[in-house]
Tab-separated table of C-alpha atoms in Angstrom:
chain	number	residue	atom	x	y	z
R	168	MET	CA	42.675	20.930	6.347
R	169	ASP	CA	42.340	18.025	3.904
R	170	THR	CA	40.387	14.979	5.046
R	171	PRO	CA	42.253	11.731	4.352
R	172	ALA	CA	40.485	9.067	2.299
R	173	ARG	CA	41.797	6.326	4.568
R	174	LEU	CA	43.491	5.893	7.917
R	175	ALA	CA	44.918	2.389	8.292
R	176	ASP	CA	41.996	0.031	7.600
R	177	PHE	CA	39.357	2.721	8.158
R	178	GLU	CA	37.565	4.334	5.200
R	179	ILE	CA	37.054	7.973	6.163
R	180	ILE	CA	33.584	9.337	5.389
R	181	ARG	CA	33.958	12.829	6.789
R	182	ARG	CA	35.675	14.899	9.437
R	183	LEU	CA	33.445	15.431	12.465
R	184	GLY	CA	35.509	18.044	14.259
R	185	ALA	CA	38.706	18.889	16.097
R	186	GLY	CA	39.903	20.223	19.417
R	187	GLY	CA	43.192	21.566	20.677
R	188	MET	CA	44.880	18.177	20.633
R	189	ALA	CA	42.984	15.769	18.383
R	190	GLU	CA	40.551	15.420	15.502
R	191	VAL	CA	37.749	12.921	14.929
R	192	PHE	CA	36.341	11.334	11.784
R	193	LEU	CA	33.283	9.322	10.889
R	194	ALA	CA	34.659	6.136	9.371
R	195	LYS	CA	33.670	2.775	7.972
R	196	ARG	CA	35.443	-0.487	8.702
R	197	ARG	CA	34.638	-3.299	6.306
R	198	GLY	CA	34.323	-6.972	7.165
R	199	ALA	CA	33.612	-10.193	5.285
R	200	GLU	CA	30.675	-10.686	2.910
R	201	GLY	CA	30.071	-6.979	2.398
R	202	THR	CA	29.559	-6.199	6.080
R	203	PHE	CA	30.771	-2.942	7.580
R	204	LYS	CA	30.550	-0.945	10.775
R	205	LEU	CA	30.300	2.801	11.198
R	206	LEU	CA	32.479	4.170	13.950
R	207	VAL	CA	34.405	7.240	15.018
R	208	VAL	CA	38.183	7.411	14.678
R	209	LYS	CA	40.235	9.845	16.735
R	210	ARG	CA	43.849	10.824	16.176
R	211	ILE	CA	46.290	13.467	17.370
R	212	LEU	CA	46.369	16.509	15.101
R	213	PRO	CA	49.221	16.153	12.572
R	214	GLN	CA	51.001	19.249	13.896
R	215	HIS	CA	51.126	17.725	17.394
R	216	VAL	CA	51.878	14.115	16.535
R	217	GLU	CA	55.519	14.430	17.660
R	218	SER	CA	54.638	16.095	20.974
R	219	PRO	CA	55.514	13.775	23.893
R	220	ARG	CA	52.950	15.545	26.091
R	221	PHE	CA	50.087	15.059	23.644
R	222	ARG	CA	51.069	11.468	22.937
R	223	THR	CA	51.068	10.757	26.666
R	224	MET	CA	47.658	12.392	27.119
R	225	PHE	CA	46.240	10.447	24.178
R	226	ALA	CA	47.579	7.157	25.519
R	227	GLU	CA	46.174	7.921	28.973
R	228	GLU	CA	42.765	8.672	27.462
R	229	ALA	CA	42.847	5.306	25.710
R	230	GLN	CA	43.925	3.484	28.873
R	231	LEU	CA	40.977	4.934	30.772
R	232	ALA	CA	38.345	4.754	28.051
R	233	THR	CA	39.008	1.124	27.155
R	234	ARG	CA	38.233	0.177	30.775
R	235	LEU	CA	34.736	1.667	30.596
R	236	ASN	CA	31.715	-0.269	29.383
R	237	HIS	CA	28.382	1.325	30.313
R	238	PRO	CA	25.209	2.258	28.379
R	239	ASN	CA	25.683	5.935	29.266
R	240	ILE	CA	29.323	6.160	28.160
R	241	VAL	CA	30.513	6.189	24.547
R	242	GLN	CA	32.096	2.782	23.980
R	243	VAL	CA	35.756	2.726	22.929
R	244	TYR	CA	36.622	-0.283	20.786
R	245	ASP	CA	40.322	-0.211	20.091
R	246	PHE	CA	43.580	1.738	20.364
R	247	GLN	CA	46.402	0.915	17.975
R	248	ASP	CA	49.668	2.409	16.762
R	249	TYR	CA	49.742	2.258	12.962
R	250	GLY	CA	53.283	3.526	12.518
R	251	ASP	CA	53.405	6.295	9.915
R	252	GLU	CA	49.635	6.790	10.200
R	253	GLY	CA	49.938	7.367	13.926
R	254	GLN	CA	47.937	6.177	16.896
R	255	LEU	CA	44.202	5.738	16.295
R	256	LEU	CA	41.409	5.393	18.822
R	257	SER	CA	38.203	3.852	17.450
R	258	MET	CA	34.897	4.241	19.247
R	259	GLU	CA	31.130	4.008	19.020
R	260	TYR	CA	29.313	6.292	16.586
R	261	VAL	CA	26.284	7.897	18.243
R	262	GLU	CA	23.937	9.027	15.482
R	263	GLY	CA	22.265	12.171	16.753
R	264	PRO	CA	23.086	15.639	18.119
R	265	ASP	CA	25.208	16.578	21.058
R	266	LEU	CA	23.521	18.526	23.833
R	267	ARG	CA	25.054	21.802	22.650
R	268	LYS	CA	23.237	21.480	19.328
R	269	LEU	CA	19.980	20.950	21.205
R	270	GLN	CA	20.654	24.077	23.274
R	271	ARG	CA	21.189	26.133	20.123
R	272	ALA	CA	17.961	24.786	18.631
R	273	THR	CA	15.944	25.810	21.688
R	274	LYS	CA	17.434	29.300	21.544
R	275	ALA	CA	16.677	29.651	17.826
R	276	GLN	CA	13.098	28.466	18.327
R	277	GLN	CA	12.604	30.472	21.542
R	278	THR	CA	11.624	27.447	23.562
R	279	ARG	CA	13.050	25.237	26.292
R	280	ILE	CA	13.306	21.508	26.779
R	281	PRO	CA	10.557	20.397	29.208
R	282	PRO	CA	12.035	20.412	32.744
R	283	TYR	CA	11.450	16.736	33.415
R	284	VAL	CA	13.042	15.728	30.114
R	285	VAL	CA	16.026	17.837	31.200
R	286	ALA	CA	16.029	15.892	34.464
R	287	PHE	CA	16.017	12.610	32.534
R	288	ILE	CA	19.069	13.697	30.500
R	289	ILE	CA	20.979	14.747	33.618
R	290	GLY	CA	20.053	11.545	35.436
R	291	GLU	CA	21.383	9.416	32.576
R	292	VAL	CA	24.679	11.327	32.510
R	293	ALA	CA	24.946	10.925	36.283
R	294	LYS	CA	24.613	7.144	35.929
R	295	GLY	CA	27.470	7.031	33.440
R	296	LEU	CA	29.639	9.269	35.594
R	297	HIS	CA	29.048	7.167	38.695
R	298	TYR	CA	30.119	4.059	36.822
R	299	ALA	CA	33.365	5.764	35.770
R	300	HIS	CA	33.959	7.221	39.240
R	301	ALA	CA	33.515	3.812	40.880
R	302	ARG	CA	35.797	1.812	38.552
R	303	LYS	CA	38.627	-0.197	40.076
R	304	ASP	CA	41.823	-1.593	38.632
R	305	GLU	CA	42.706	-5.275	38.242
R	306	ARG	CA	43.790	-5.456	41.903
R	307	GLY	CA	40.541	-3.961	43.170
R	308	ALA	CA	41.992	-0.531	43.977
R	309	PRO	CA	39.814	2.501	43.085
R	310	LEU	CA	40.932	4.242	39.909
R	311	GLU	CA	39.428	7.536	41.127
R	312	ILE	CA	38.557	8.641	37.600
R	313	VAL	CA	37.438	12.263	37.228
R	314	HIS	CA	36.177	13.384	33.804
R	315	ARG	CA	36.983	17.113	34.334
R	316	ASP	CA	35.183	18.189	31.151
R	317	VAL	CA	31.475	17.503	31.699
R	318	SER	CA	29.820	19.954	29.300
R	319	PRO	CA	27.088	19.980	26.616
R	320	GLN	CA	29.594	19.249	23.832
R	321	ASN	CA	30.549	16.014	25.575
R	322	ILE	CA	26.998	14.786	26.163
R	323	LEU	CA	25.805	12.906	23.084
R	324	LEU	CA	22.169	12.101	22.314
R	325	SER	CA	21.059	9.423	19.898
R	326	PHE	CA	17.948	9.860	17.766
R	327	GLU	CA	16.462	6.999	19.810
R	328	GLY	CA	16.829	8.971	23.048
R	329	ALA	CA	19.995	7.387	24.444
R	330	VAL	CA	22.288	9.666	26.476
R	331	LYS	CA	26.056	9.109	26.559
R	332	ILE	CA	28.981	10.950	28.091
R	333	ALA	CA	31.976	11.242	25.752
R	334	ASP	CA	35.614	12.326	25.637
R	335	PHE	CA	37.752	11.318	28.586
R	336	GLY	CA	40.594	13.202	26.893
R	337	ILE	CA	41.515	15.280	29.955
R	338	ALA	CA	40.240	12.866	32.586
R	339	THR	CA	42.466	12.128	35.539
R	340	ALA	CA	42.924	8.979	37.609
R	341	ASN	CA	45.223	7.850	40.376
R	342	VAL	CA	47.312	5.844	37.901
R	343	PHE	CA	48.377	9.033	36.099
R	344	ARG	CA	50.497	11.927	37.228
R	345	GLU	CA	48.752	15.282	37.670
R	346	GLU	CA	50.042	18.637	36.501
R	347	PRO	CA	49.751	20.981	39.519
R	348	GLY	CA	48.593	24.501	38.748
R	349	VAL	CA	47.372	23.633	35.239
R	350	LEU	CA	43.749	24.490	34.416
R	351	MET	CA	42.031	21.697	32.503
R	352	GLY	CA	38.487	21.950	31.154
R	353	LYS	CA	36.037	24.602	29.990
R	354	THR	CA	35.933	27.519	32.413
R	355	SER	CA	32.136	27.912	32.234
R	356	TYR	CA	31.640	24.360	33.538
R	357	MET	CA	34.443	24.201	36.113
R	358	SER	CA	33.874	23.784	39.818
R	359	PRO	CA	35.361	26.489	42.083
R	360	GLU	CA	38.193	24.172	43.147
R	361	GLN	CA	38.903	23.197	39.543
R	362	ALA	CA	39.070	26.888	38.569
R	363	ARG	CA	41.633	27.379	41.337
R	364	ALA	CA	43.728	24.537	39.842
R	365	GLU	CA	43.385	22.515	43.041
R	366	ARG	CA	43.258	18.745	43.255
R	367	VAL	CA	39.782	17.520	42.287
R	368	ASP	CA	37.706	14.407	42.878
R	369	ARG	CA	34.404	13.021	41.586
R	370	ARG	CA	32.494	15.898	43.172
R	371	THR	CA	33.905	18.329	40.620
R	372	ASP	CA	32.084	16.354	37.899
R	373	ILE	CA	28.888	16.588	39.953
R	374	TYR	CA	29.299	20.368	40.050
R	375	SER	CA	29.878	20.536	36.286
R	376	LEU	CA	26.783	18.428	35.670
R	377	GLY	CA	24.866	20.827	37.897
R	378	VAL	CA	25.986	23.698	35.655
R	379	VAL	CA	24.583	21.860	32.627
R	380	PHE	CA	21.348	21.177	34.546
R	381	HIS	CA	21.008	24.877	35.456
R	382	GLU	CA	21.612	26.025	31.876
R	383	LEU	CA	19.064	23.626	30.392
R	384	LEU	CA	16.389	24.731	32.849
R	385	THR	CA	17.001	28.444	32.302
R	386	GLY	CA	18.118	28.624	28.674
R	387	ARG	CA	21.101	30.827	29.570
R	388	PRO	CA	24.756	30.441	30.636
R	389	LEU	CA	25.136	30.013	34.390
R	390	HIS	CA	27.301	33.128	34.680
R	391	GLY	CA	25.624	35.204	31.993
R	392	ALA	CA	27.884	37.160	29.663
R	393	ALA	CA	31.002	36.935	31.855
R	394	GLU	CA	34.120	35.793	30.022
R	395	GLY	CA	37.892	35.688	30.318
R	396	GLN	CA	39.386	36.601	33.681
R	397	GLU	CA	36.041	37.923	34.934
R	398	LEU	CA	34.435	34.531	34.285
R	399	LEU	CA	37.289	32.728	36.009
R	400	GLU	CA	36.910	34.887	39.119
R	401	VAL	CA	33.129	34.383	39.218
R	402	VAL	CA	33.560	30.619	38.947
R	403	ARG	CA	36.165	30.638	41.723
R	404	SER	CA	33.798	32.562	43.988
R	405	GLY	CA	31.204	29.800	43.774
R	406	HIS	CA	28.311	32.272	43.726
R	407	VAL	CA	25.268	30.868	41.929
R	408	GLU	CA	21.709	32.173	41.605
R	409	PRO	CA	18.839	29.641	41.582
R	410	PRO	CA	17.345	28.742	38.179
R	411	SER	CA	14.017	30.318	39.158
R	412	THR	CA	15.783	33.700	39.233
R	413	PHE	CA	16.018	33.564	35.450
R	414	ALA	CA	13.143	31.352	34.303
R	415	ARG	CA	9.585	30.757	35.379
R	416	GLY	CA	8.104	27.310	35.692
R	417	VAL	CA	11.211	25.630	37.132
R	418	PRO	CA	9.959	22.837	39.428
R	419	SER	CA	11.128	23.458	42.994
R	420	GLU	CA	12.188	19.834	43.482
R	421	LEU	CA	14.504	20.068	40.470
R	422	GLU	CA	15.858	23.432	41.581
R	423	SER	CA	16.851	21.952	44.935
R	424	ILE	CA	18.836	19.225	43.147
R	425	VAL	CA	20.567	21.821	40.972
R	426	MET	CA	21.509	24.016	43.905
R	427	ARG	CA	22.837	21.143	45.979
R	428	SER	CA	25.045	19.997	43.109
R	429	LEU	CA	26.296	23.595	42.746
R	430	SER	CA	27.294	24.017	46.390
R	431	ARG	CA	30.551	25.921	46.721
R	432	GLU	CA	32.022	23.365	49.115
R	433	PRO	CA	32.386	19.817	47.773
R	434	ALA	CA	31.240	18.405	51.123
R	435	ASP	CA	27.848	20.096	50.650
R	436	ARG	CA	27.189	18.559	47.220
R	437	PHE	CA	25.903	15.110	46.382
R	438	GLN	CA	28.807	12.890	47.354
R	439	THR	CA	28.294	10.533	44.434
R	440	ALA	CA	26.715	10.878	41.008
R	441	ARG	CA	24.534	7.906	41.953
R	442	ASP	CA	23.071	10.004	44.785
R	443	MET	CA	22.293	12.753	42.284
R	444	ALA	CA	20.653	10.304	39.873
R	445	GLY	CA	18.626	8.872	42.753
R	446	ALA	CA	17.378	12.316	43.759
R	447	ILE	CA	16.210	12.913	40.190
R	448	THR	CA	14.430	9.545	40.089
R	449	ARG	CA	12.598	10.347	43.338
R	450	ALA	CA	11.613	13.788	42.048
R	451	LEU	CA	10.127	12.290	38.896
R	452	PHE	CA	8.288	9.611	40.856
R	453	ALA	CA	6.905	12.086	43.388
R	454	LYS	CA	5.488	14.199	40.560
R	455	GLN	CA	4.205	11.092	38.749
R	456	GLU	CA	6.009	12.006	35.551
R	457	VAL	CA	6.650	9.292	32.972
R	458	VAL	CA	9.762	10.548	31.204
R	459	ASP	CA	12.145	8.196	29.420
R	460	SER	CA	14.171	7.749	26.244
R	461	HIS	CA	10.998	7.905	24.141
R	462	SER	CA	10.250	11.342	25.597
R	463	LEU	CA	13.733	12.547	24.704
R	464	GLU	CA	13.463	10.992	21.241
R	465	SER	CA	10.350	13.074	20.575
R	466	VAL	CA	12.024	16.272	21.794
R	467	ILE	CA	15.051	15.679	19.564
R	468	GLU	CA	12.858	15.052	16.521
R	469	GLN	CA	10.891	18.234	17.099
R	470	LEU	CA	13.918	20.429	17.793
R	471	VAL	CA	16.496	19.264	15.250
R	472	GLY	CA	14.662	16.733	13.083
R	473	ARG	CA	16.037	13.364	12.207
R	474	GLU	CA	18.061	13.945	9.087
R	475	HIS	CA	20.159	11.108	7.738
R	476	THR	CA	23.601	11.932	9.108
R	477	SER	CA	25.785	9.177	7.716
R	478	PRO	CA	27.110	10.226	4.288
R	479	GLY	CA	28.101	7.269	2.164
R	480	VAL	CA	25.464	5.037	3.716
R	481	GLU	CA	22.158	4.510	1.969
R	482	ALA	CA	19.185	5.474	4.136
R	483	PRO	CA	16.649	2.698	4.844
R	484	ALA	CA	13.458	2.951	2.799
R	485	THR	CA	11.418	3.075	6.003
R	486	VAL	CA	12.878	6.371	7.155
R	487	GLY	CA	10.210	9.048	6.852
R	488	SER	CA	9.737	12.656	7.767
R	489	VAL	CA	9.488	13.835	11.344
R	490	SER	CA	5.793	14.584	10.932
R	491	GLU	CA	5.086	10.891	10.420
R	492	LEU	CA	6.460	9.963	13.841
R	493	PRO	CA	4.038	9.988	16.802
R	494	PRO	CA	5.086	12.189	19.725
R	495	ALA	CA	6.235	10.460	22.894
R	496	SER	CA	4.286	11.101	26.065
R	497	GLY	CA	5.584	13.807	28.348
R	498	SER	CA	7.788	15.531	25.815
R	499	SER	CA	5.760	17.340	23.170
R	500	LEU	CA	7.078	20.673	21.987
R	501	GLU	CA	4.083	21.446	19.813
R	502	GLN	CA	3.750	24.971	18.522
R	503	GLY	CA	0.812	25.720	20.781
R	504	SER	CA	2.702	24.805	23.941
R	505	ARG	CA	6.152	26.215	23.267
R	506	LEU	CA	7.466	28.230	26.154
R	507	HIS	CA	9.643	31.259	25.589
R	508	ALA	CA	12.224	31.733	28.322
R	509	ASP	CA	10.556	34.987	29.375
R	510	ALA	CA	6.928	34.016	28.817
R	511	PRO	CA	4.511	34.426	31.750
R	512	THR	CA	3.362	31.210	33.393
R	513	GLY	CA	0.740	32.520	35.799
R	514	PRO	CA	-2.964	33.074	35.116
R	515	GLY	CA	-3.473	33.643	31.414
R	516	GLY	CA	-0.079	32.171	30.482
R	517	PRO	CA	1.058	28.615	29.729
R	518	ASP	CA	2.016	26.456	32.700
R	519	PRO	CA	4.676	23.999	31.517
R	520	LYS	CA	4.239	21.729	34.537
R	521	ARG	CA	0.467	21.452	34.076
R	522	ASP	CA	0.851	21.042	30.306
R	523	LEU	CA	3.343	18.211	30.726
R	524	LYS	CA	1.349	16.569	33.520
R	525	ASN	CA	-1.839	16.558	31.454
R	526	ARG	CA	-0.063	14.732	28.631
R	527	VAL	CA	1.167	11.902	30.850
R	528	GLY	CA	-1.496	11.792	33.546
R	529	ARG	CA	-3.496	8.880	32.196
R	530	GLU	CA	-0.472	6.599	31.894
R	531	VAL	CA	0.851	7.636	35.304
R	532	ARG	CA	-2.439	6.788	37.057
R	533	HIS	CA	-2.122	3.202	35.854
R	534	VAL	CA	1.435	3.025	37.184
R	535	ALA	CA	0.367	4.435	40.560
R	536	ILE	CA	-2.492	1.938	40.941
R	537	VAL	CA	-0.175	-1.007	40.296
R	538	THR	CA	2.333	0.340	42.806
R	539	LEU	CA	-0.333	0.739	45.493
R	540	ARG	CA	-1.464	-2.821	45.064
R	541	LEU	CA	2.061	-4.169	45.255
R	542	HIS	CA	3.484	-2.054	48.029
R	543	GLY	CA	0.648	-0.286	49.798
R	544	GLY	CA	0.000	3.411	50.305
R	545	GLU	CA	2.588	3.881	53.071
R	546	ASP	CA	5.398	2.402	50.995
R	547	LEU	CA	4.453	4.565	48.022
R	548	ALA	CA	4.504	7.694	50.161
R	549	LYS	CA	7.997	6.839	51.387
R	550	ALA	CA	9.384	6.109	47.896
């Protein structure tokens, strides 16, 4: 399919991809005095532009997305109808890989993302989801937004270690009509109730995020090689094996968070994404792990590099090779400490938890001392 040179007042740099309904482009919008802004432009695929159903879905996506303004959600700037050029949705350009690309890199390099960096990613997504779930309309009534497509492809990572949830294209809210009996989303990441085409609420997103959490910790799909109708039936059953069944070195406190989020019954899961994010924060604090955006930045650089990804834009002279960038604490994936998914972690084998803890221990001790002085030992133990 040919990439247009322009769409309305957007200069198209390249096509980023397409789904079943829409396609997205990296674009440049020029301003006065030679200024410009890189952004992403989304439009309905030309063959579907006359479809009332797709136009309604696209408009509903825009109505939801333009209400959301949070650091962990891709910012939508504008939605306009340009007549012959169609409706265009413009949004923030996140320069960096999506989580699926990071997964593929770990598989190719026979390694895994350090467990606590995984926890950081999941916690950031949970914060963005909670914000969306808790949004209210102009009258103060809950919108009851449900993303319904939380998956690695829709989790974007910037080269600076920011984490953002994207694509509310099939999200639902109480202001929109639902289509009973219609399956929406990627089967591998559906909750059991979603796979049964039942009415869903925010807890289905918590389940989907738990699937992503499980896969990042184990380096494998939650349901193995199952596909098609077999996969759908397995998802509907709600049967899930703990991450430690498939991978050694999974911290027990993280496994408990994963398994709670993957409870078959919604009532047994975290009831809000904020609760899930809070559990992750407490797990990191209890283990005295300093893991943040700098840790993720280092992991991204070591797994996929930091190539200049904006064609048509001159790279700054200060951009250097990955080897020139110092590793962030708590996230190194150096050759000597890479962990194959099946590598032994007992005596004689690498222990990822000890390896990570050694790299951040000195900084953590300073944090712990300050906390003790401010709050006392009993308060720290309760945190």
